[in-house]
Coordinates of C-alpha atoms in Angstrom, one line a residue:
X62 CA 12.7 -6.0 28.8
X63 CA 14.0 -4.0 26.0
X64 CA 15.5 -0.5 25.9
X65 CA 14.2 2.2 24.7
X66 CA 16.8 4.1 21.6
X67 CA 17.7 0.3 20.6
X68 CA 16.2 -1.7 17.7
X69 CA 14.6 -4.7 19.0
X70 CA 11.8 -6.7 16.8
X71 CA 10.2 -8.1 20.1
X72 CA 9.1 -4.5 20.5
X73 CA 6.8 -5.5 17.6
X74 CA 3.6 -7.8 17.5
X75 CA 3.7 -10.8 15.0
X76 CA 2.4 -8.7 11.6
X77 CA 4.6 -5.8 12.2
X78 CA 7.8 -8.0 12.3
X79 CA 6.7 -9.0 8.7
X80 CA 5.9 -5.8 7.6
X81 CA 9.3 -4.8 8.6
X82 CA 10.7 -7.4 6.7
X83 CA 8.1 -6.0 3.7
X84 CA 9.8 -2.0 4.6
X85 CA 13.4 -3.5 3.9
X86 CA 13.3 -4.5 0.8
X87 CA 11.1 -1.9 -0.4
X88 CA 14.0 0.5 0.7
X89 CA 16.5 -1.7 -0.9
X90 CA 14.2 -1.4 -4.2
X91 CA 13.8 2.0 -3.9
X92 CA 17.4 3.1 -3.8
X93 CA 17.3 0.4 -7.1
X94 CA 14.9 2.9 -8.7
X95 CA 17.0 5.9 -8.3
X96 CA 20.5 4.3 -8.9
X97 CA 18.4 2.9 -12.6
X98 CA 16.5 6.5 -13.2
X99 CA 20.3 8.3 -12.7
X100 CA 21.4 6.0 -15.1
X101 CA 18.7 6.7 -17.4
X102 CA 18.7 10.1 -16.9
X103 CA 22.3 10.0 -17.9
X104 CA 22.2 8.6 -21.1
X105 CA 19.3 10.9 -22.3
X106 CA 22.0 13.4 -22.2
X107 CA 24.9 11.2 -23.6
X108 CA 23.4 8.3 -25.8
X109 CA 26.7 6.5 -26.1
X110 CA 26.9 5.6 -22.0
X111 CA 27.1 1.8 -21.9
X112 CA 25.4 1.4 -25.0
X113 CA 25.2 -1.9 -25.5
X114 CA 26.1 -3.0 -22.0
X115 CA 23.2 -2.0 -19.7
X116 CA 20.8 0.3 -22.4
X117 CA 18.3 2.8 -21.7
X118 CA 15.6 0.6 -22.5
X119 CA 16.5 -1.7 -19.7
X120 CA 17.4 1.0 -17.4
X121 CA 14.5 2.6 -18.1
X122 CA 12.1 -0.6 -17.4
X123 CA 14.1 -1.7 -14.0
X124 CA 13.8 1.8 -12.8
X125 CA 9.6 1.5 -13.5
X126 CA 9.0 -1.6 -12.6
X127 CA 11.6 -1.3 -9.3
X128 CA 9.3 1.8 -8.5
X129 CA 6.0 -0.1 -8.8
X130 CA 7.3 -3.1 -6.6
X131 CA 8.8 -1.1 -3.8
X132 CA 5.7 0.6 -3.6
X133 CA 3.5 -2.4 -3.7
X134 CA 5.7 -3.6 -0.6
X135 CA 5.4 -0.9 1.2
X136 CA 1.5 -0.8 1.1
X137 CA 1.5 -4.8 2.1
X138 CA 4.0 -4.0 4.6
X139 CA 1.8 -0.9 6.1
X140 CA -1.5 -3.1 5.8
X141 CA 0.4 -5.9 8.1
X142 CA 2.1 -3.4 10.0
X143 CA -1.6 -1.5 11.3
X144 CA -3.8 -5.2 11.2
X145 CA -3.1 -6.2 14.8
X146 CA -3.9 -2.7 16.2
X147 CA -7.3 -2.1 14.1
X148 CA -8.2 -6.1 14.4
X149 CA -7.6 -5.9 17.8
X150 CA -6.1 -9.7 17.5
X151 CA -3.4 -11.6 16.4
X152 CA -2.6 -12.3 12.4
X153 CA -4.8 -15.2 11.5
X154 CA -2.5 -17.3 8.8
X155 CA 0.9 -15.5 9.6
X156 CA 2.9 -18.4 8.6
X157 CA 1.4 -18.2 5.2
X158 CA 2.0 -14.7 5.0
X159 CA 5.8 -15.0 5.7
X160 CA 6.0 -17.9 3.2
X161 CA 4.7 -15.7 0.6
X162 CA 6.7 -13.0 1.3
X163 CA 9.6 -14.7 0.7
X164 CA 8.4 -16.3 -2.5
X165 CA 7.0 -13.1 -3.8
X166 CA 11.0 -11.5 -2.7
X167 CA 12.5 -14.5 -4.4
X168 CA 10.8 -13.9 -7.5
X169 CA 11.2 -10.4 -7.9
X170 CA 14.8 -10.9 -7.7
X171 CA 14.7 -13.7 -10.7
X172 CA 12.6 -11.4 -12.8
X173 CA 15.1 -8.3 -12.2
X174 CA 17.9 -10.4 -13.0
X175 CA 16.3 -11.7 -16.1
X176 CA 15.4 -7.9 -16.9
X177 CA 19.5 -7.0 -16.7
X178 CA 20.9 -9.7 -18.4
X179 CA 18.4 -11.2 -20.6
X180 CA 16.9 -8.7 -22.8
X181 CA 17.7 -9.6 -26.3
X182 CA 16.5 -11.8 -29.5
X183 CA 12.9 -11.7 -30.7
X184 CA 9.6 -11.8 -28.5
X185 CA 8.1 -15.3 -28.7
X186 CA 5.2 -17.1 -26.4
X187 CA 8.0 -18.5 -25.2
X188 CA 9.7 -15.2 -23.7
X189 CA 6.2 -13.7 -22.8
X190 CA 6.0 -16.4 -20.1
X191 CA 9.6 -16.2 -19.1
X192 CA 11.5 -13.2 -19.8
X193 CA 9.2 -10.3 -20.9
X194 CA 5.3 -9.9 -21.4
X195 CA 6.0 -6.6 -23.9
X196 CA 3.9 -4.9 -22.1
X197 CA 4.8 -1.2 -20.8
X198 CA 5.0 -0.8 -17.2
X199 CA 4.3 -4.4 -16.4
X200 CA 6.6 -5.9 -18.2
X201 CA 7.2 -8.5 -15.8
X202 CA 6.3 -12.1 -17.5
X203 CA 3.9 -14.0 -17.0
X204 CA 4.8 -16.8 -14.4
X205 CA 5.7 -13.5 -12.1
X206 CA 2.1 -12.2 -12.7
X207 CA 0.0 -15.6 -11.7
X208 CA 2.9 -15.0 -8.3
X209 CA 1.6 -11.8 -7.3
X210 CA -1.7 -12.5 -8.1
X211 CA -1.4 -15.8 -5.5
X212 CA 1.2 -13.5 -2.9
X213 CA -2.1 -11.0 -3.1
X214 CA -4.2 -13.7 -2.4
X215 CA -2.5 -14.7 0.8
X216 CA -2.5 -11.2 1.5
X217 CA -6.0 -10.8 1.1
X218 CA -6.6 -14.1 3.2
X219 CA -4.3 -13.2 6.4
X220 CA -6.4 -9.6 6.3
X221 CA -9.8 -10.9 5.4
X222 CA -9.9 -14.0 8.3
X223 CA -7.8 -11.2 10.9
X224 CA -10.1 -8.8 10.7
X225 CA -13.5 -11.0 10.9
X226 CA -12.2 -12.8 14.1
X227 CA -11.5 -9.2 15.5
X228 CA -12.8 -6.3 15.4
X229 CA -13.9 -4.9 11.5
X230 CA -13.6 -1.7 11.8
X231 CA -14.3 0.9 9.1
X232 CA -11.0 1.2 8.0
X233 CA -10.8 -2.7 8.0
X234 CA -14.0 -2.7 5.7
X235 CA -12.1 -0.6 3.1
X236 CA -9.0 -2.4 3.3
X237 CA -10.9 -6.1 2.9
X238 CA -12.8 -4.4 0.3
X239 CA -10.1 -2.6 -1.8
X240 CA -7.4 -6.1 -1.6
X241 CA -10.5 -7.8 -3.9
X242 CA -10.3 -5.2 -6.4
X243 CA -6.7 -5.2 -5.7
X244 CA -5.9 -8.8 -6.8
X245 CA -8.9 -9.4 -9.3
X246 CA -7.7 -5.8 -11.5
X247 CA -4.5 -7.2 -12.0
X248 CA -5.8 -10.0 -13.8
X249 CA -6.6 -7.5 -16.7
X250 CA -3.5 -7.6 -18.1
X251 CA -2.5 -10.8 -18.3
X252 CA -4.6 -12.0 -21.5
X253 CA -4.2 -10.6 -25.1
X254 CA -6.2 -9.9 -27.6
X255 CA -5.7 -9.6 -31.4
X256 CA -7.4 -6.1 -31.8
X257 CA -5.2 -3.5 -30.4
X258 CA -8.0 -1.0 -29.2
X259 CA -9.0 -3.9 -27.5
X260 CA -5.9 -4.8 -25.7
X261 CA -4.9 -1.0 -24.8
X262 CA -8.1 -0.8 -23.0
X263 CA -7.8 -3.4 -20.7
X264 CA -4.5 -2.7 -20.4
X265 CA -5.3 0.4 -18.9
X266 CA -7.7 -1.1 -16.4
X267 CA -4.1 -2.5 -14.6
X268 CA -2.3 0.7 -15.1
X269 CA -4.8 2.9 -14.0
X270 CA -7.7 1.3 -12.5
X271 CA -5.1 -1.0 -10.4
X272 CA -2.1 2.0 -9.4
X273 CA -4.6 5.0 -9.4
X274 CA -7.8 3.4 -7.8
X275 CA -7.2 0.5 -5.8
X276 CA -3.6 1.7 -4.6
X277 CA -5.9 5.3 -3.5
X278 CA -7.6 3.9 -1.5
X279 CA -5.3 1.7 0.6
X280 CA -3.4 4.9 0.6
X281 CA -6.4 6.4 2.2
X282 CA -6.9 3.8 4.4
X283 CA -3.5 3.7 5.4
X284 CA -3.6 7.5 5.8
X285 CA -6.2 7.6 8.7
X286 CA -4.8 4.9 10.2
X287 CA -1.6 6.8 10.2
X288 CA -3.3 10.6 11.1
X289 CA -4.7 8.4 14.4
X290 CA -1.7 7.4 15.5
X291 CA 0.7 10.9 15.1
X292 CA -2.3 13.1 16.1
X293 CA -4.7 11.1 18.0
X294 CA -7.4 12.3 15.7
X295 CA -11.0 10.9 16.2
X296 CA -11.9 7.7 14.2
X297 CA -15.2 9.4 13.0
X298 CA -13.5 11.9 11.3
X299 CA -11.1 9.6 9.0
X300 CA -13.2 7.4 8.6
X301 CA -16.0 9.8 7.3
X302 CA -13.4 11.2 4.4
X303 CA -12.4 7.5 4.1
X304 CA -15.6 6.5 3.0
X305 CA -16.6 9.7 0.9
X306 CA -13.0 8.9 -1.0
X307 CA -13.9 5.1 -1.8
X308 CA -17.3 6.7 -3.5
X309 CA -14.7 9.1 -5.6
X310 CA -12.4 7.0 -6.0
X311 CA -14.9 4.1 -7.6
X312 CA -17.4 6.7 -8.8
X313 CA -15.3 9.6 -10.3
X314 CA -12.0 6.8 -10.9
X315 CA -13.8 4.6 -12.7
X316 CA -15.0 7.1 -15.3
X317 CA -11.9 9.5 -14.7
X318 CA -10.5 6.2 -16.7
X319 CA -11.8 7.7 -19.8
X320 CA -8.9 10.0 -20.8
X321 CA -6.5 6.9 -20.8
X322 CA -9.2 6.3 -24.1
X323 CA -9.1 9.1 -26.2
X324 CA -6.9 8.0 -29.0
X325 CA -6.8 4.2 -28.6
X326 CA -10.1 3.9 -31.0
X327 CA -13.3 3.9 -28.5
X328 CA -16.1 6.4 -28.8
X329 CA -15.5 10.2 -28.2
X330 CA -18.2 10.5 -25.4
X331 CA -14.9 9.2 -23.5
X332 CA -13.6 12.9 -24.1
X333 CA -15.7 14.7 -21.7
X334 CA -15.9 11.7 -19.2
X335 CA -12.9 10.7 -18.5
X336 CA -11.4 15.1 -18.4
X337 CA -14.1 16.0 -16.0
X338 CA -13.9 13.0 -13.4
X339 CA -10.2 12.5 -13.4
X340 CA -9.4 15.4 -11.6
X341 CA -11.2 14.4 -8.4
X342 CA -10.0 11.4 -7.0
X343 CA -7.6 13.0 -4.7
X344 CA -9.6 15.9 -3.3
X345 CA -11.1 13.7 -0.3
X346 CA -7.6 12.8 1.1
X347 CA -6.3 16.5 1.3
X348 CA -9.5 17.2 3.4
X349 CA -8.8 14.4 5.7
X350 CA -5.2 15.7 6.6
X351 CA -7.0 19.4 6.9
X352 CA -9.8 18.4 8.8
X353 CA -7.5 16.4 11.2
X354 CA -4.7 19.0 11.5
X355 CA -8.1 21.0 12.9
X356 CA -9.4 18.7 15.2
X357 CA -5.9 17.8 16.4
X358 CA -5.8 21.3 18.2
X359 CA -7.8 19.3 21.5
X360 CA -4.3 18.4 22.0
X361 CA -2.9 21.5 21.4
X362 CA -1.3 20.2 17.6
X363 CA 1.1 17.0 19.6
X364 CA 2.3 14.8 17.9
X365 CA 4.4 11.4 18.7
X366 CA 6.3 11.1 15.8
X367 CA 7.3 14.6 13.8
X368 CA 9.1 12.5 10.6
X369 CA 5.7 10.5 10.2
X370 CA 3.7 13.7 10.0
X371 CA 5.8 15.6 7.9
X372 CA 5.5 12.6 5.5
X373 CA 2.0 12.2 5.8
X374 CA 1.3 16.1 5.5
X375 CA 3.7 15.7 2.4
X376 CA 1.9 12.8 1.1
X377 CA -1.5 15.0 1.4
X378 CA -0.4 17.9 -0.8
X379 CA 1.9 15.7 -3.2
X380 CA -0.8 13.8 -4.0
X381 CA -3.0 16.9 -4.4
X382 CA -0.8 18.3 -6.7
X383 CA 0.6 15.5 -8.5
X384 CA -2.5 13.4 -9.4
X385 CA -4.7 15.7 -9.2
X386 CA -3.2 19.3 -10.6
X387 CA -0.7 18.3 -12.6
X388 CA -3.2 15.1 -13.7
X389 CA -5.8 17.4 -14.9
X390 CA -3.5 19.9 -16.6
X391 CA -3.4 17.2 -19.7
X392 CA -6.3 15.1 -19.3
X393 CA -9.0 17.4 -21.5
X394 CA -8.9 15.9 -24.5
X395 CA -8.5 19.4 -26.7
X396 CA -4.8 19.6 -24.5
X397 CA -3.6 16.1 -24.3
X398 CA -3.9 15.8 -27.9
X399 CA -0.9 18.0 -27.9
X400 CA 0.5 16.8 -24.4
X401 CA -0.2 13.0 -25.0
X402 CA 3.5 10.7 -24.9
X403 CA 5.7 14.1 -24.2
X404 CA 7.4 14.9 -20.8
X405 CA 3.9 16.6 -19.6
X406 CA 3.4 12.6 -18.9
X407 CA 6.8 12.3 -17.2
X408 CA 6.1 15.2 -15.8
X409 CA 3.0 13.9 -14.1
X410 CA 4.6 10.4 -13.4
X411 CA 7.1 11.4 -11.6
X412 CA 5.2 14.3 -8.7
X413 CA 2.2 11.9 -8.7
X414 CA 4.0 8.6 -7.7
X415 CA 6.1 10.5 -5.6
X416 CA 3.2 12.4 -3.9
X417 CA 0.3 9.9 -3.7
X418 CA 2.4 6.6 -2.6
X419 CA 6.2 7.2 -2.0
X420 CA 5.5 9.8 0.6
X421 CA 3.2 7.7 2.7
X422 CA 5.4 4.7 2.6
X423 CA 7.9 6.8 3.9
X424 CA 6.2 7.8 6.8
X425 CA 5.4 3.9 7.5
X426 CA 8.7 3.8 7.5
X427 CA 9.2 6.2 10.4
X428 CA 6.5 4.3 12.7
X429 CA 8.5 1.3 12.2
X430 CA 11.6 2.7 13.3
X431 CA 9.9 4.6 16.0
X432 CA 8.1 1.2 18.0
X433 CA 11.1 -0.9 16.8
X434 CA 13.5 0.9 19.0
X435 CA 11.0 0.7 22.2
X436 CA 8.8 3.2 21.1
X437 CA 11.4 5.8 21.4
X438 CA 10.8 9.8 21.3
X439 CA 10.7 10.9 17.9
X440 CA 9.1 14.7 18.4
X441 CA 11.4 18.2 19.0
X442 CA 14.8 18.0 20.2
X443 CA 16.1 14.7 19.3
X444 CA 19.8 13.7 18.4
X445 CA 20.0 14.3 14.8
X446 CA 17.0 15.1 13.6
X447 CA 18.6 17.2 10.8
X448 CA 19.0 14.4 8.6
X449 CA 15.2 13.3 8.1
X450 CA 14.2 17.2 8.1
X451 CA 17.0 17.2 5.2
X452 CA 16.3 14.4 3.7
X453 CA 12.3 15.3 3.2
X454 CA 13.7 19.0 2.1
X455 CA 15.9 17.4 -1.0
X456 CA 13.5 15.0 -2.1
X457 CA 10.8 17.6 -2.1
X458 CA 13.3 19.6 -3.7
X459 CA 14.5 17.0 -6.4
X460 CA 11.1 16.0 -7.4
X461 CA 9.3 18.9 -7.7
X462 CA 12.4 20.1 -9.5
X463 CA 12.6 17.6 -12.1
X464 CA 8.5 17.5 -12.3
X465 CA 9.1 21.4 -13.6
X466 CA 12.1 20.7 -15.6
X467 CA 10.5 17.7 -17.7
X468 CA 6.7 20.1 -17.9
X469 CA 9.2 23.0 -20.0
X470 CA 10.6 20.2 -22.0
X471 CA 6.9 18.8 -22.7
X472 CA 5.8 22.3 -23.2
X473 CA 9.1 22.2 -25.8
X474 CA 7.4 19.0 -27.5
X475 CA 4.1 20.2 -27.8
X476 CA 4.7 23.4 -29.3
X477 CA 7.1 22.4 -31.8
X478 CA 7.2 18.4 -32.4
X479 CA 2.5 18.4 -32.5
X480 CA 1.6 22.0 -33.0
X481 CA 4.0 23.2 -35.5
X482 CA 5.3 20.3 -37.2
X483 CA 1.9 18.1 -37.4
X484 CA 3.7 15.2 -35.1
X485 CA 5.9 14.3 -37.6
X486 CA 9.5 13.0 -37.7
X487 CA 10.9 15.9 -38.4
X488 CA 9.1 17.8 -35.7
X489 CA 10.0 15.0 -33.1
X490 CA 13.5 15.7 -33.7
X491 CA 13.4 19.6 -33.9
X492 CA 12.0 19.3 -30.7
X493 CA 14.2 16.8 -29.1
X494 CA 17.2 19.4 -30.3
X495 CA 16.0 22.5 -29.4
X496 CA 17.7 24.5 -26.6
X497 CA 14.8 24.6 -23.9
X498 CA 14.3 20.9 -24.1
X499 CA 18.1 20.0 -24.1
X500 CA 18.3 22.8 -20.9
X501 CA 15.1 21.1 -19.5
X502 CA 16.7 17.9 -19.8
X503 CA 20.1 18.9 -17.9
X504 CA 17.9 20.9 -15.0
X505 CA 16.2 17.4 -15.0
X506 CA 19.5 15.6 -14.3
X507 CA 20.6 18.2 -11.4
X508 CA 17.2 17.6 -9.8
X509 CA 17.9 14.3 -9.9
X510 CA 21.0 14.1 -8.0
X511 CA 19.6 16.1 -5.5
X512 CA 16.9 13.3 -5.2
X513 CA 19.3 11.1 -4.6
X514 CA 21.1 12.6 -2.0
X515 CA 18.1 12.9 0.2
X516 CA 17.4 9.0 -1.0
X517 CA 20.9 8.4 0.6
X518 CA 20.4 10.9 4.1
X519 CA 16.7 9.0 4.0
X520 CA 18.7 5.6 4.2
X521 CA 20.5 6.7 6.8
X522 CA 18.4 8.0 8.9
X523 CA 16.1 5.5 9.0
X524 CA 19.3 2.9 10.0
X525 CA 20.3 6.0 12.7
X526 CA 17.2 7.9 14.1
X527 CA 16.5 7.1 18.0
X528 CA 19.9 5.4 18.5
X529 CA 20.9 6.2 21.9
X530 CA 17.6 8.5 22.7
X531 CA 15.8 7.4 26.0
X532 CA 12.8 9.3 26.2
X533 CA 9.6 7.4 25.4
X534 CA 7.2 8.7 23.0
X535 CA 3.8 9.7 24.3
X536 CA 0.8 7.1 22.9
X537 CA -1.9 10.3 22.3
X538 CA -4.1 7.6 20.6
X539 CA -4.1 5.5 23.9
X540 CA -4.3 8.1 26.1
X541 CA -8.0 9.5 24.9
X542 CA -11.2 7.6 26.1
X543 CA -11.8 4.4 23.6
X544 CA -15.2 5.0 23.0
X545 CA -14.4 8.6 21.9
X546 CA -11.3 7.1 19.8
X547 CA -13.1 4.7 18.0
X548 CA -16.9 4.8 18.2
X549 CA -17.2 1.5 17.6
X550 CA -18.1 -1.9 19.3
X551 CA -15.4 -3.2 21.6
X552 CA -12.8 -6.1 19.7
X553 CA -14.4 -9.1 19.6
X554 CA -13.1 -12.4 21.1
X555 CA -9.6 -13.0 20.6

């Protein structure tokens, strides 16, 4: 029997000791993408740090790519970590799963090697396949590509055959639905072609239709599993702004596409299509958290787990803001032909990956920690609970600060580098040496270290929270009638 305030894996069913194993190194990656963004950071303000050792370039690829992979494990690991609960029966294929998870680790760990120490001499087909694909963002080459695409595969198999031997519930239907589109986008970026209109569009079906739509809505999906189990909100209510979001998302995403297209050569109709529809995708998502803060007043606004929701009511309004806000702010064409490459993107970048998917994984993190340790009491009054309210605080703090700091600098670049100097070399470099940007640009750096001082209090906490607590959590989900909970048929045969 195991006690409660002590970390115990047989606490867990068989998919959440794998997504735990998923939530580990996707911590250990994303204290990689801070220490590689400090660095970065850095030598934006002194040029000559490690030159020629570790250079920007290189700190600025590990520190993208680091981002993107942490997060990707920490939506696998949250999609394993809810299947057994929603399914209603055990993972089907869980071997497989575990044997891909430790390829798909292995292999991350070859390609960031080869990104540290093997970054020189001219790009070949050779190097494309083995040490960098040239492309921004997903740089990774392209041996690591046909891996995830065959990890997502398993994925999609051990979710797919779980789910239709249990119970498919709505929240299953989007998941099953969304690890398709998942794994087939990806396969946009992996071919070339000679015209370079050409390639940058389907390029920009991986970086946006694959991170902004597909990752949306397993963030959604994730979300109402996640508002269930902190509030004990009614399935019919998450799952209604589940759905409406996969019609936005696929609808409104697929068009909002468009302003990745304004000045890469396709028609101009793209202008008005892709400013309009881009600024909708993550509307349905903050109405699910509002609408189930509301209905979570039948229990009087208890909650199980006080770190999850604060995450998850973080995630809501950082993705609101970040995508969405900040998103739209550049994406009509008459702006972002000013705005377009300047720290407005970084800007955005930064408070929209922080908002939409860091946040949530975060929270995921917290229900692991919570049922790990016997399910232990994680609401008002616990031992040292000031670190994970301090730890949210400063990386609230440190984004949103460096998110403002990098929009004056972008304001900087817009005004003087396109408007003034007709994007010209000269402007570029009046811009990059005026005082507002180089100010910007050190605000940016003490925002930074605040980040990752909550990064390091986060760490901890999650290693320290519910350590010698004894109180047991209450289960609100379990505790309401099922048919009111879920409103749909009984699991099927185990």
């Amino acid at each position: 029997m195991s006690t409660v305030g002590v970390i115990n894996l047989d606490n867990l069913n068989g998919g959440q000791r794998l997504a735990v194993k998923y939530f580990t190194v996707a911590v250990v990656l994303f204290a990689a993408q801070i220490l590689f963004g400090m660095l970065a950071g850095l030598q934006y303000l002194y040029p000559d740090l490690l030159r020629g050792v570790l250079d920007f370039n290189v700190n600025r690829m590990v520190h993208i790519n680091a981002m993107v992979v942490w997060m990707l494990y920490g939506f696998i690991g949250a999609i394993y970590w809810l299947l057994e609960d929603e399914s209603g029966t055990e993972v089907v294929g869980l071997r497989l799963g575990e044997i891909g998870f430790y390829i798909l680790t292995a292999a991350v760990t070859v390609v960031v090697l080869v990104f540290l120490l093997v970054q020189w001499g001219p790009g070949t087909d050779t190097t494309l396949w083995f040490i960098n694909e040239g492309r921004e963002y997903i740089e990774a080459p392209r041996w690591a590509d046909i891996g995830i695409v065959a990890v997502l595969l398993v994925f999609f198999y051990n979710v797919a055959a779980t789910f239709m031997k249990g119970r498919f519930t709505g929240i299953g239907g989007v998941i099953v639905l969304d690890l398709v589109a998942l794994a087939g986008l990806y396969l946009a970026g992996m071919f070339y072609t000679t015209n370079i209109s050409l390639d940058q569009y389907w390029w920009w079906w991986v970086i946006h239709l694959w991170v902004e739509a597909t990752w949306e809505v397993l963030v959604g999906a994730i979300m109402a599993y996640g508002l269930m189990r902190t509030l004990g909100v009614r399935r019919k209510i998450v799952t209604t702004w589940l759905y409406i979001e996969v019609a936005l998302m696929f609808g409104a995403g697929i068009l909002g596409l468009g302003h990745h297209y304004f000045w890469i050569g396709t028609p101009q109709y793209w202008f008005g299509i892709g400013g309009l529809f881009s600024a909708l995708e993550p509307v349905p998502l903050v109405a699910m958290v509002v609408h189930a803060v509301y209905d979570s007043g039948v229990h009087k606004m208890k909650n199980s787990n006080h770190p999850a929701l604060a995450w998850l009511i973080a995630h809501a309004f950082g993705n609101f803001f970040g995508a969405g806000v900040w998103g739209f702010m550049h994406t009509l064409p008459q702006i972002n032909l000013y705005t377009h490459g300047t720290q407005w993107s970084a800007s955005h970048g930064h408070l929209a990956f922080f908002g939409a998917y860091a946040t949530i994984n975060i929270a995921f993190f917290y229900f692991a920690i919570q049922k790990a340790r016997g399910n232990v009491w994680m609401s008002g009054g616990m031992p040292g609970d000031w670190r994970w309210k301090w730890s949210l605080a400063l990386l609230n703090i440190g984004v949103w600060g460096m998110t403002i700091a990098m929009l004056v600098a972008g304001y900087d670049q817009s005004q003087i580098e396109r408007a003034i100097n007709g994007s010209s070399w000269m402007g570029y470099f009046a811009a990059q040496s005026n005082v507002w940007f180089v100010q910007a640009m050190n605000w940016r750096m003490v925002f930074g270290w605040i980040t990752a001082a909550g990064t390091v209090l986060l760490i901890w906490d999650l290693m320290a929270l519910g350590r010698g607590e004894t109180r047991k959590a209450p289960v609100y989900l379990d505790e309401i009638e099922p048919d009111r909970v879920s409103g749909e048929p009984a699991p099927g045969p185990a």
